[in-house]
C-alpha cells in the first residue's frame, strides 16, 4: 500500500515540477504534521499550514481542512 502512495506522489511531483524545490523525503516531511483539535461539544478541527494546503492541491489531494 505504501508503494502505491509513494508512486502516486512521485508521479504528481514530476507532473507539477515539485522536484525542483523538494526531494521525496522533503515532501513527505512537509506533509507530515497535521494538528487536530477537539473540544467537548464542538466538531473536530484540523489545522494545516497554508503551504501544506498548496502542496496537497498540487498533488491532487483534497486538503484535510476541506473534508
Short mmCIF file of C-alpha atoms in Angstrom, two decimals:
data_model
loop_
_atom_site.label_atom_id
_atom_site.label_comp_id
_atom_site.label_asym_id
_atom_site.label_seq_id
_atom_site.Cartn_x
_atom_site.Cartn_y
_atom_site.Cartn_z
CA UNK A 1 0.00 0.00 0.00
CA UNK A 2 2.82 2.40 0.88
CA UNK A 3 4.43 1.81 -2.52
CA UNK A 4 1.19 2.80 -4.24
CA UNK A 5 1.11 6.09 -2.30
CA UNK A 6 4.79 6.80 -2.98
CA UNK A 7 4.30 6.03 -6.68
CA UNK A 8 1.33 8.42 -6.83
CA UNK A 9 3.24 11.20 -5.04
CA UNK A 10 6.25 10.64 -7.32
CA UNK A 11 4.07 10.95 -10.44
CA UNK A 12 2.37 14.11 -9.21
CA UNK A 13 5.68 15.67 -8.14
CA UNK A 14 7.05 15.05 -11.65
CA UNK A 15 3.92 16.46 -13.32
CA UNK A 16 3.90 19.58 -11.13
CA UNK A 17 7.65 20.17 -11.28
CA UNK A 18 7.93 19.84 -7.50
CA UNK A 19 11.26 18.02 -7.69
CA UNK A 20 12.82 21.42 -8.48
CA UNK A 21 12.02 22.51 -4.91
CA UNK A 22 11.72 19.25 -2.92
CA UNK A 23 13.11 15.76 -2.69
CA UNK A 24 10.62 12.98 -1.96
CA UNK A 25 11.80 12.92 1.67
CA UNK A 26 11.35 16.68 2.00
CA UNK A 27 7.86 16.48 0.53
CA UNK A 28 6.84 13.75 2.95
CA UNK A 29 8.32 15.85 5.77
CA UNK A 30 6.28 18.90 4.72
CA UNK A 31 3.06 16.89 4.74
CA UNK A 32 3.89 15.03 7.95
CA UNK A 33 2.42 17.39 10.55
CA UNK A 34 -1.35 17.78 10.80
CA UNK A 35 -2.87 19.10 14.01
CA UNK A 36 -6.29 18.08 15.28
CA UNK A 37 -8.16 19.92 18.00
CA UNK A 38 -11.20 18.56 19.80
CA UNK A 39 -13.28 20.47 22.32
CA UNK A 40 -16.21 18.78 24.04
CA UNK A 41 -19.43 19.81 22.34
CA UNK A 42 -17.66 21.06 19.20
CA UNK A 43 -16.71 19.34 15.98
CA UNK A 44 -13.13 18.24 15.31
CA UNK A 45 -10.88 20.98 13.90
CA UNK A 46 -7.97 20.09 11.65
CA UNK A 47 -5.10 22.52 11.20
CA UNK A 48 -2.51 22.62 8.42
CA UNK A 49 -0.27 25.41 7.17
CA UNK A 50 -1.18 27.34 4.03
CA UNK A 51 1.93 25.94 2.27
CA UNK A 52 0.80 22.39 3.14
CA UNK A 53 -2.63 23.17 1.69
CA UNK A 54 -0.99 24.32 -1.56
CA UNK A 55 1.10 21.14 -1.74
CA UNK A 56 -1.94 18.91 -1.17
CA UNK A 57 -3.74 20.68 -4.01
CA UNK A 58 -0.73 20.34 -6.34
CA UNK A 59 -0.62 16.64 -5.51
CA UNK A 60 -4.30 16.32 -6.45
CA UNK A 61 -5.44 15.58 -2.90
CA UNK A 62 -8.23 17.37 -1.04
CA UNK A 63 -6.56 19.11 1.93
CA UNK A 64 -7.69 17.71 5.29
CA UNK A 65 -9.21 21.06 6.30
CA UNK A 66 -11.66 20.87 3.39
CA UNK A 67 -13.01 17.37 4.12
#
